[in-house]
Amino acid sequence: MSTVATKKVQGGRKGKRSWRKNIDLGDVEQGLEELREEEREGGSAVQDRQDTDLFVVDIAGDAKTKRKMQEKKLKMDEILGRRSSVPVPVLGKKLSEERRKRHAMRDLKQQLKKAAGFVDGRKTRTEKIALQKTGKYDIWDEAPKGDNKVKSLESRKRLKHLSELPAVVVAHPGASYRPDKKTHGELVAKAGRDELLKHRVVEKHKEAGNIRSVSVMDSILERAEIIAQDLQAQEEEKRKAEAEAEAEGVSADDSGSDLSDSDEESAPELIEQSESEEEDEDAKTTSKDPKRKTRATRNRERRESQKRVEQAVAKRLKEEARQLAIAKKLHKRTDKQVEEAEKVAELKRKKAQEKALKPRKKIGKYRVPDLPEAVKLVEELPGSLRDLKPESNAFTESYNSLLRRNMTEPRKRVDQKKAKYKLTEKWSYKDWQ
């Protein structure tokens, strides 16, 4: 299908404003821009230049010229080479050479006056008029007695290191050459736990296929999990003990209430028995008038009202005793909770104070490493001090002591990386003729 060209609708040009609005000045602007480009490149328009500036007469020709490799210019050289031939317009007030020299001389005079001590025409600095008199002495005479006292050197200021952490850490009692059975077992168990943690970390990274990325952080997380499990087990045992204690207290209260209930149940039986006896006694004295209350009826009503009062009093006393027992139990529980909360707060405060005084475990990028425990098995223990062999390195322990006390930043060896080669294609393939 052939597209039908739509004719451009021309706006009205009736008035001056509509003429300016709807006139097309694109050709004029393009022509002016081309003229400005010619002025920037050649200094003037093409029609204003002479023929010698536009054309060159070739006399020799290029038959004997040799083809030479043209060196390609850098992009920055091409950009810097585009200099406009139009002079820069004068911006602002431009000082003449004479006025500039005059201002420079004035500034120089002010600087000299200031150096000489004159401010606002007044001299502020006094000159020393008197010359220093030199002493007269014979050069061949004995050497004059001078002050031969040696000034004491200033004492070097020492850094205030933390005294809470000793420079030399005493080893575990189980690391002795003749240790106690209990302490030696504790040390072996501790070393076994550390090795087990390392083994778990290695196994975990083996499963993930990333054995090279074994870090200290993983071992710390494993330790945190084990500690959390131990704390959880302790809390469960504590809850069980509290539940058993509460159950014993409730059973004791129930036994006491049962006794009181049996007493209260036996009391109405005694009252009924006494009432029946009184009724038998009063049955002899009966009235002939059925409308009039007899003495037995009045006595029975009096006993019933007295019984109701006694039952209400007993019920109220029982309720008060029950509430008192509950209040005592709640009071004990509240006191226990408050005491535990105070202990926890005090422990947290002490830990915060100790943490503020202790050095940090991480300075910079790396953490302070822990030295492995020097532990021997039972069959490896020496019989005497003469057969004892050193287990660790003194230099390593000293350096680790500096790290623990934050006197040195922990660092790791960083091997030099092998340089990588990058293949690129030169841009000279574009320079062809």
Short mmCIF file of C-alpha atoms in Angstrom, two decimals:
data_model
loop_
_atom_site.label_atom_id
_atom_site.label_comp_id
_atom_site.label_asym_id
_atom_site.label_seq_id
_atom_site.Cartn_x
_atom_site.Cartn_y
_atom_site.Cartn_z
CA MET A 1 0.00 0.00 0.00
CA SER A 2 1.25 3.45 -0.86
CA THR A 3 1.20 5.96 1.94
CA VAL A 4 -0.57 9.20 1.18
CA ALA A 5 1.66 12.16 2.02
CA THR A 6 -0.14 14.53 4.33
CA LYS A 7 0.24 18.17 3.49
CA LYS A 8 1.81 20.29 6.19
CA VAL A 9 -0.73 22.66 7.64
CA GLN A 10 0.58 26.20 7.67
CA GLY A 11 -0.44 28.45 10.52
CA GLY A 12 -1.99 31.82 10.03
CA ARG A 13 0.25 34.86 9.45
CA LYS A 14 -2.30 37.58 9.72
CA GLY A 15 -0.71 39.56 12.52
CA LYS A 16 2.90 40.23 13.55
CA ARG A 17 2.67 37.96 16.56
CA SER A 18 1.22 35.03 14.60
CA TRP A 19 3.82 35.63 11.87
CA ARG A 20 6.67 35.35 14.38
CA LYS A 21 5.04 32.32 15.93
CA ASN A 22 4.35 30.34 12.76
CA ILE A 23 7.33 31.35 10.58
CA ASP A 24 9.88 28.58 9.87
CA LEU A 25 13.43 29.81 10.59
CA GLY A 26 15.16 26.42 10.32
CA ASP A 27 16.98 27.21 7.06
CA VAL A 28 18.19 30.56 8.38
CA GLU A 29 19.48 29.03 11.62
CA GLN A 30 21.26 26.26 9.70
CA GLY A 31 22.92 28.78 7.41
CA LEU A 32 24.10 30.91 10.32
CA GLU A 33 25.48 27.83 12.10
CA GLU A 34 27.44 26.83 8.97
CA LEU A 35 28.83 30.38 8.73
CA ARG A 36 29.94 30.27 12.38
CA GLU A 37 31.62 26.89 11.82
CA GLU A 38 33.56 28.34 8.82
CA GLU A 39 34.66 31.30 10.97
CA ARG A 40 35.83 29.01 13.76
CA GLU A 41 37.86 26.81 11.43
CA GLY A 42 39.31 29.40 9.04
CA GLY A 43 38.88 32.73 10.77
CA SER A 44 36.36 34.05 8.22
CA ALA A 45 33.69 32.87 5.80
CA VAL A 46 34.67 30.91 2.69
CA GLN A 47 33.45 33.61 0.30
CA ASP A 48 35.59 36.22 2.10
CA ARG A 49 38.85 34.27 1.85
CA GLN A 50 41.39 34.59 -0.95
CA ASP A 51 42.17 31.84 -3.40
CA THR A 52 45.66 31.31 -1.95
CA ASP A 53 44.07 30.38 1.36
CA LEU A 54 41.70 27.92 -0.24
CA PHE A 55 43.77 26.30 -3.03
CA VAL A 56 47.35 25.03 -3.39
CA VAL A 57 49.20 24.64 -6.71
CA ASP A 58 50.74 21.17 -6.87
CA ILE A 59 54.09 21.48 -8.65
CA ALA A 60 56.00 18.34 -7.67
CA GLY A 61 53.18 15.84 -7.62
CA ASP A 62 53.11 12.66 -5.59
CA ALA A 63 54.69 10.19 -7.99
CA LYS A 64 58.01 9.95 -6.12
CA THR A 65 56.63 10.39 -2.63
CA LYS A 66 56.96 7.42 -0.36
CA ARG A 67 54.10 6.02 1.52
CA LYS A 68 54.68 6.41 5.22
CA MET A 69 52.84 5.01 8.17
CA GLN A 70 50.84 7.73 9.71
CA GLU A 71 50.91 7.77 13.45
CA LYS A 72 47.43 8.00 14.80
CA LYS A 73 46.85 10.86 17.22
CA LEU A 74 45.36 10.29 20.61
CA LYS A 75 41.81 11.36 21.23
CA MET A 76 42.88 13.99 23.74
CA ASP A 77 45.35 15.48 21.22
CA GLU A 78 42.59 15.72 18.64
CA ILE A 79 40.31 17.49 21.11
CA LEU A 80 43.06 19.89 22.21
CA GLY A 81 44.01 20.57 18.58
CA ARG A 82 40.61 22.01 17.79
CA ARG A 83 41.37 25.64 18.51
CA SER A 84 38.94 28.31 17.41
CA SER A 85 40.33 31.11 15.22
CA VAL A 86 37.85 33.61 16.68
CA PRO A 87 39.53 35.70 19.44
CA VAL A 88 38.18 35.41 22.98
CA PRO A 89 35.90 38.32 23.91
CA VAL A 90 37.08 40.68 26.67
CA LEU A 91 35.34 39.77 29.92
CA GLY A 92 35.20 42.35 32.69
CA LYS A 93 37.58 45.24 33.27
CA LYS A 94 41.01 44.64 31.81
CA LEU A 95 43.84 46.56 33.46
CA SER A 96 46.41 48.21 31.34
CA GLU A 97 50.06 47.27 31.73
CA GLU A 98 50.89 50.59 33.39
CA ARG A 99 48.12 50.30 35.96
CA ARG A 100 49.08 46.70 36.70
CA LYS A 101 52.70 47.73 37.41
CA ARG A 102 51.47 50.56 39.62
CA HIS A 103 49.36 48.18 41.69
CA ALA A 104 52.26 45.74 41.99
CA MET A 105 54.57 48.50 43.30
CA ARG A 106 51.97 49.55 45.86
CA ASP A 107 51.60 45.99 47.15
CA LEU A 108 55.39 45.62 47.35
CA LYS A 109 55.72 48.82 49.41
CA GLN A 110 53.06 47.64 51.85
CA GLN A 111 54.84 44.32 52.32
CA LEU A 112 58.18 46.07 52.97
CA LYS A 113 56.61 48.42 55.53
CA LYS A 114 54.99 45.52 57.31
CA ALA A 115 58.32 43.67 57.44
CA ALA A 116 60.02 46.79 58.85
CA GLY A 117 57.40 47.18 61.58
CA PHE A 118 55.36 50.10 60.22
CA VAL A 119 51.58 49.90 60.46
CA ASP A 120 49.55 52.90 59.23
CA GLY A 121 52.67 55.08 59.19
CA ARG A 122 53.67 54.26 62.80
CA LYS A 123 56.53 52.06 63.92
CA THR A 124 55.44 49.22 66.16
CA ARG A 125 58.70 47.30 66.59
CA THR A 126 61.62 48.81 68.60
CA GLU A 127 65.13 48.28 67.38
CA LYS A 128 67.91 47.21 69.70
CA ILE A 129 70.30 50.17 69.63
CA ALA A 130 72.80 48.94 72.19
CA LEU A 131 75.29 46.45 70.90
CA GLN A 132 76.14 43.44 72.93
CA LYS A 133 79.50 43.89 74.61
CA THR A 134 81.87 40.98 74.24
CA GLY A 135 84.01 39.94 77.18
CA LYS A 136 87.81 40.41 77.10
CA TYR A 137 89.87 37.31 77.65
CA ASP A 138 93.32 35.94 76.80
CA ILE A 139 93.18 33.26 74.18
CA TRP A 140 96.42 31.70 75.54
CA ASP A 141 95.14 31.56 79.08
CA GLU A 142 93.64 28.49 80.65
CA ALA A 143 90.23 27.38 79.50
CA PRO A 144 87.45 29.16 81.38
CA LYS A 145 85.56 27.18 83.91
CA GLY A 146 82.17 26.44 82.48
CA ASP A 147 79.08 24.78 83.76
CA ASN A 148 79.86 21.12 83.23
CA LYS A 149 76.65 19.88 84.79
CA VAL A 150 74.93 17.32 82.62
CA LYS A 151 71.23 17.93 82.34
CA SER A 152 69.17 14.92 83.18
CA LEU A 153 67.29 13.49 80.27
CA GLU A 154 63.53 13.55 80.36
CA SER A 155 62.06 10.30 81.51
CA ARG A 156 60.34 8.47 78.72
CA LYS A 157 56.61 8.31 79.12
CA ARG A 158 55.36 4.76 79.27
CA LEU A 159 51.99 3.71 77.98
CA LYS A 160 49.42 2.75 80.56
CA HIS A 161 48.54 -0.79 79.58
CA LEU A 162 45.77 -2.76 81.16
CA SER A 163 46.92 -4.45 84.35
CA GLU A 164 43.92 -6.81 84.50
CA LEU A 165 45.39 -9.07 81.84
CA PRO A 166 48.80 -10.49 82.78
CA ALA A 167 51.65 -10.60 80.28
CA VAL A 168 52.34 -14.27 81.02
CA VAL A 169 49.33 -16.54 81.36
CA VAL A 170 49.70 -19.41 83.79
CA ALA A 171 49.06 -22.73 82.08
CA HIS A 172 46.23 -25.06 83.07
CA PRO A 173 47.05 -27.24 86.11
CA GLY A 174 46.49 -30.30 83.94
CA ALA A 175 49.48 -29.29 81.77
CA SER A 176 51.94 -30.05 84.59
CA TYR A 177 54.48 -32.84 84.15
CA ARG A 178 52.87 -34.61 87.12
CA PRO A 179 49.26 -33.41 87.02
CA ASP A 180 46.34 -34.35 89.18
CA LYS A 181 44.00 -36.92 87.68
CA LYS A 182 40.97 -34.60 87.78
CA THR A 183 42.72 -31.54 86.28
CA HIS A 184 44.41 -33.66 83.62
CA GLY A 185 41.05 -35.13 82.63
CA GLU A 186 39.53 -31.63 82.37
CA LEU A 187 42.37 -30.46 80.10
CA VAL A 188 42.09 -33.54 77.87
CA ALA A 189 38.31 -33.04 77.62
CA LYS A 190 38.78 -29.37 76.69
CA ALA A 191 41.33 -30.23 74.00
CA GLY A 192 38.99 -32.94 72.71
CA ARG A 193 36.11 -30.47 72.44
CA ASP A 194 38.28 -28.03 70.48
CA GLU A 195 39.38 -30.74 68.07
CA LEU A 196 35.79 -31.92 67.71
CA LEU A 197 34.70 -28.41 66.78
CA LYS A 198 37.45 -28.19 64.16
CA HIS A 199 36.44 -31.58 62.79
CA ARG A 200 32.80 -30.48 62.56
CA VAL A 201 33.76 -27.33 60.68
CA VAL A 202 35.92 -29.30 58.24
CA GLU A 203 33.16 -31.84 57.68
CA LYS A 204 30.61 -29.12 57.09
CA HIS A 205 32.80 -27.46 54.48
CA LYS A 206 33.56 -30.82 52.89
CA GLU A 207 29.85 -31.38 52.40
CA ALA A 208 29.54 -27.92 50.86
CA GLY A 209 32.57 -28.55 48.64
CA ASN A 210 34.34 -25.45 49.93
CA ILE A 211 37.13 -26.83 52.12
CA ARG A 212 39.39 -23.83 51.47
CA SER A 213 37.10 -21.34 53.15
CA VAL A 214 37.42 -22.73 56.70
CA SER A 215 37.51 -19.68 58.93
CA VAL A 216 37.64 -18.90 62.63
CA MET A 217 34.11 -17.54 62.53
CA ASP A 218 32.68 -20.99 61.82
CA SER A 219 34.37 -22.48 64.87
CA ILE A 220 33.04 -19.63 66.98
CA LEU A 221 29.51 -20.31 65.76
CA GLU A 222 29.89 -24.02 66.57
CA ARG A 223 31.03 -23.16 70.08
CA ALA A 224 28.09 -20.80 70.50
CA GLU A 225 25.66 -23.56 69.49
CA ILE A 226 27.13 -26.00 72.04
CA ILE A 227 27.04 -23.39 74.81
CA ALA A 228 23.43 -22.52 73.93
CA GLN A 229 22.45 -26.20 74.14
CA ASP A 230 24.09 -26.53 77.58
CA LEU A 231 22.31 -23.41 78.86
CA GLN A 232 18.98 -24.69 77.53
CA ALA A 233 19.46 -28.04 79.29
CA GLN A 234 20.26 -26.25 82.57
CA GLU A 235 17.14 -24.10 82.26
CA GLU A 236 14.97 -27.18 81.64
CA GLU A 237 16.37 -28.90 84.74
CA LYS A 238 15.71 -25.75 86.75
CA ARG A 239 12.11 -25.58 85.54
CA LYS A 240 11.54 -29.26 86.43
CA ALA A 241 12.89 -28.69 89.95
CA GLU A 242 10.61 -25.65 90.45
CA ALA A 243 7.59 -27.61 89.16
CA GLU A 244 8.29 -30.48 91.60
CA ALA A 245 8.66 -28.03 94.50
CA GLU A 246 5.35 -26.34 93.63
CA ALA A 247 3.62 -29.74 93.37
CA GLU A 248 4.84 -30.70 96.86
CA GLY A 249 3.57 -27.38 98.28
CA VAL A 250 0.14 -27.83 96.66
CA SER A 251 -0.20 -31.38 98.06
CA ALA A 252 0.60 -30.12 101.57
CA ASP A 253 -2.06 -27.39 101.27
CA ASP A 254 -4.63 -29.93 100.04
CA SER A 255 -3.98 -32.24 103.02
CA GLY A 256 -4.49 -29.33 105.43
CA SER A 257 -7.71 -28.30 103.72
CA ASP A 258 -8.98 -31.91 103.86
CA LEU A 259 -8.48 -31.96 107.62
CA SER A 260 -10.33 -28.69 108.06
CA ASP A 261 -13.14 -29.92 105.79
CA SER A 262 -13.54 -33.12 107.86
CA ASP A 263 -13.75 -31.03 111.04
CA GLU A 264 -16.35 -28.78 109.46
CA GLU A 265 -18.35 -31.79 108.27
CA SER A 266 -18.31 -33.39 111.73
CA ALA A 267 -19.45 -30.15 113.38
CA PRO A 268 -22.95 -30.11 111.79
CA GLU A 269 -23.49 -33.75 112.82
CA LEU A 270 -22.80 -32.85 116.44
CA ILE A 271 -25.17 -29.88 116.19
CA GLU A 272 -27.94 -32.05 114.73
CA GLN A 273 -27.43 -34.63 117.47
CA SER A 274 -27.78 -31.96 120.17
CA GLU A 275 -30.85 -30.55 118.42
CA SER A 276 -32.53 -33.95 118.36
CA GLU A 277 -31.90 -34.31 122.08
CA GLU A 278 -33.40 -30.88 122.77
CA GLU A 279 -36.44 -31.72 120.63
CA ASP A 280 -37.01 -34.87 122.65
CA GLU A 281 -36.88 -32.83 125.83
CA ASP A 282 -39.21 -30.14 124.49
CA ALA A 283 -41.70 -32.61 123.03
CA LYS A 284 -43.19 -33.15 126.47
CA THR A 285 -44.31 -29.50 126.69
CA THR A 286 -46.75 -29.11 123.76
CA SER A 287 -49.40 -26.41 123.40
CA LYS A 288 -53.08 -27.10 122.73
CA ASP A 289 -53.37 -24.07 120.37
CA PRO A 290 -52.01 -25.08 116.90
CA LYS A 291 -51.58 -21.42 115.76
CA ARG A 292 -49.32 -20.50 118.64
CA LYS A 293 -45.61 -21.45 118.45
CA THR A 294 -44.49 -23.86 121.00
CA ARG A 295 -41.26 -23.66 122.89
CA ALA A 296 -39.83 -26.51 120.79
CA THR A 297 -40.56 -24.63 117.56
CA ARG A 298 -38.92 -21.48 118.83
CA ASN A 299 -35.90 -23.43 120.01
CA ARG A 300 -35.63 -25.19 116.64
CA GLU A 301 -35.81 -21.90 114.73
CA ARG A 302 -33.21 -20.37 117.03
CA ARG A 303 -30.91 -23.33 116.47
CA GLU A 304 -31.40 -23.16 112.70
CA SER A 305 -30.55 -19.45 112.57
CA GLN A 306 -27.53 -20.02 114.79
CA LYS A 307 -26.47 -22.89 112.50
CA ARG A 308 -26.74 -20.67 109.42
CA VAL A 309 -24.62 -17.97 111.07
CA GLU A 310 -21.98 -20.50 112.09
CA GLN A 311 -21.89 -21.96 108.57
CA ALA A 312 -21.44 -18.48 107.03
CA VAL A 313 -18.64 -17.69 109.50
CA ALA A 314 -16.92 -21.02 108.77
CA LYS A 315 -17.22 -20.44 105.02
CA ARG A 316 -15.76 -16.95 105.33
CA LEU A 317 -12.88 -18.20 107.47
CA LYS A 318 -12.17 -20.98 104.98
CA GLU A 319 -12.10 -18.50 102.06
CA GLU A 320 -9.80 -16.14 104.00
CA ALA A 321 -7.44 -19.03 104.81
CA ARG A 322 -7.38 -20.06 101.16
CA GLN A 323 -6.64 -16.50 100.00
CA LEU A 324 -3.96 -16.13 102.68
CA ALA A 325 -2.24 -19.31 101.48
CA ILE A 326 -2.36 -18.08 97.88
CA ALA A 327 -1.02 -14.66 98.92
CA LYS A 328 1.87 -16.25 100.81
CA LYS A 329 2.71 -18.41 97.82
CA LEU A 330 2.55 -15.42 95.44
CA HIS A 331 4.64 -13.35 97.84
CA LYS A 332 7.32 -16.03 97.96
CA ARG A 333 7.30 -16.40 94.18
CA THR A 334 7.51 -12.61 93.69
CA ASP A 335 10.38 -12.30 96.16
CA LYS A 336 12.20 -15.10 94.37
CA GLN A 337 11.70 -13.48 90.96
CA VAL A 338 12.86 -10.09 92.24
CA GLU A 339 15.93 -11.67 93.82
CA GLU A 340 16.78 -13.51 90.59
CA ALA A 341 16.30 -10.33 88.54
CA GLU A 342 18.63 -8.42 90.89
CA LYS A 343 21.24 -11.17 90.61
CA VAL A 344 21.03 -11.13 86.81
CA ALA A 345 21.31 -7.33 86.72
CA GLU A 346 24.31 -7.39 89.06
CA LEU A 347 25.97 -10.11 86.98
CA LYS A 348 25.39 -8.11 83.78
CA ARG A 349 26.81 -4.97 85.40
CA LYS A 350 29.92 -6.83 86.56
CA LYS A 351 30.40 -8.38 83.13
CA ALA A 352 30.05 -4.96 81.48
CA GLN A 353 32.67 -3.49 83.85
CA GLU A 354 35.05 -6.38 83.22
CA LYS A 355 34.50 -6.12 79.47
CA ALA A 356 35.25 -2.39 79.55
CA LEU A 357 38.54 -3.04 81.37
CA LYS A 358 39.59 -6.02 79.29
CA PRO A 359 41.23 -5.59 75.90
CA ARG A 360 39.25 -6.18 72.74
CA LYS A 361 39.37 -9.53 70.97
CA LYS A 362 39.38 -7.90 67.55
CA ILE A 363 41.53 -5.01 66.39
CA GLY A 364 41.27 -4.03 62.78
CA LYS A 365 40.37 -6.77 60.34
CA TYR A 366 41.39 -9.96 62.16
CA ARG A 367 40.67 -11.48 65.57
CA VAL A 368 43.25 -12.39 68.18
CA PRO A 369 44.07 -16.08 67.60
CA ASP A 370 43.94 -18.60 70.45
CA LEU A 371 46.99 -20.78 71.05
CA PRO A 372 46.32 -24.53 71.18
CA GLU A 373 46.51 -26.21 74.57
CA ALA A 374 49.71 -28.14 75.29
CA VAL A 375 48.24 -31.44 76.46
CA LYS A 376 49.75 -34.91 76.88
CA LEU A 377 48.03 -38.24 77.19
CA VAL A 378 48.51 -40.44 80.24
CA GLU A 379 51.08 -42.66 78.52
CA GLU A 380 53.01 -39.58 77.31
CA LEU A 381 53.48 -38.03 80.76
CA PRO A 382 57.16 -38.00 81.83
CA GLY A 383 58.24 -39.69 85.00
CA SER A 384 60.47 -36.83 86.17
CA LEU A 385 61.26 -33.21 85.39
CA ARG A 386 64.45 -34.23 83.54
CA ASP A 387 62.47 -36.14 80.92
CA LEU A 388 60.15 -33.19 80.26
CA LYS A 389 60.23 -31.76 76.73
CA PRO A 390 59.02 -28.27 75.77
CA GLU A 391 55.72 -28.17 73.91
CA SER A 392 55.36 -24.59 72.65
CA ASN A 393 57.51 -21.75 71.30
CA ALA A 394 58.50 -18.85 73.56
CA PHE A 395 58.47 -16.36 70.68
CA THR A 396 54.96 -17.43 69.63
CA GLU A 397 53.67 -17.09 73.19
CA SER A 398 55.26 -13.63 73.59
CA TYR A 399 53.76 -12.41 70.33
CA ASN A 400 50.35 -13.81 71.27
CA SER A 401 50.62 -12.01 74.62
CA LEU A 402 51.16 -8.71 72.79
CA LEU A 403 48.11 -9.44 70.65
CA ARG A 404 45.91 -10.32 73.63
CA ARG A 405 46.84 -7.08 75.42
CA ASN A 406 46.10 -5.02 72.27
CA MET A 407 49.69 -3.82 72.00
CA THR A 408 49.99 -5.13 68.44
CA GLU A 409 47.46 -5.49 65.66
CA PRO A 410 46.88 -9.08 64.50
CA ARG A 411 47.88 -9.54 60.87
CA LYS A 412 47.98 -12.35 58.34
CA ARG A 413 50.42 -13.10 55.60
CA VAL A 414 49.19 -11.76 52.26
CA ASP A 415 50.84 -13.41 49.29
CA GLN A 416 51.45 -11.42 46.15
CA LYS A 417 48.80 -12.12 43.57
CA LYS A 418 49.84 -13.31 40.15
CA ALA A 419 49.40 -10.71 37.45
CA LYS A 420 46.51 -11.33 35.10
CA TYR A 421 46.91 -10.99 31.35
CA LYS A 422 44.33 -9.11 29.39
CA LEU A 423 43.95 -9.62 25.63
CA THR A 424 42.92 -6.54 23.71
CA GLU A 425 42.73 -5.69 20.04
CA LYS A 426 44.65 -2.58 19.00
CA TRP A 427 42.83 0.18 17.21
CA SER A 428 45.52 0.35 14.54
CA TYR A 429 43.44 -1.94 12.33
CA LYS A 430 41.32 1.12 11.56
CA ASP A 431 44.33 3.02 10.13
CA TRP A 432 44.39 1.62 6.61
CA GLN A 433 44.61 3.36 3.27
#
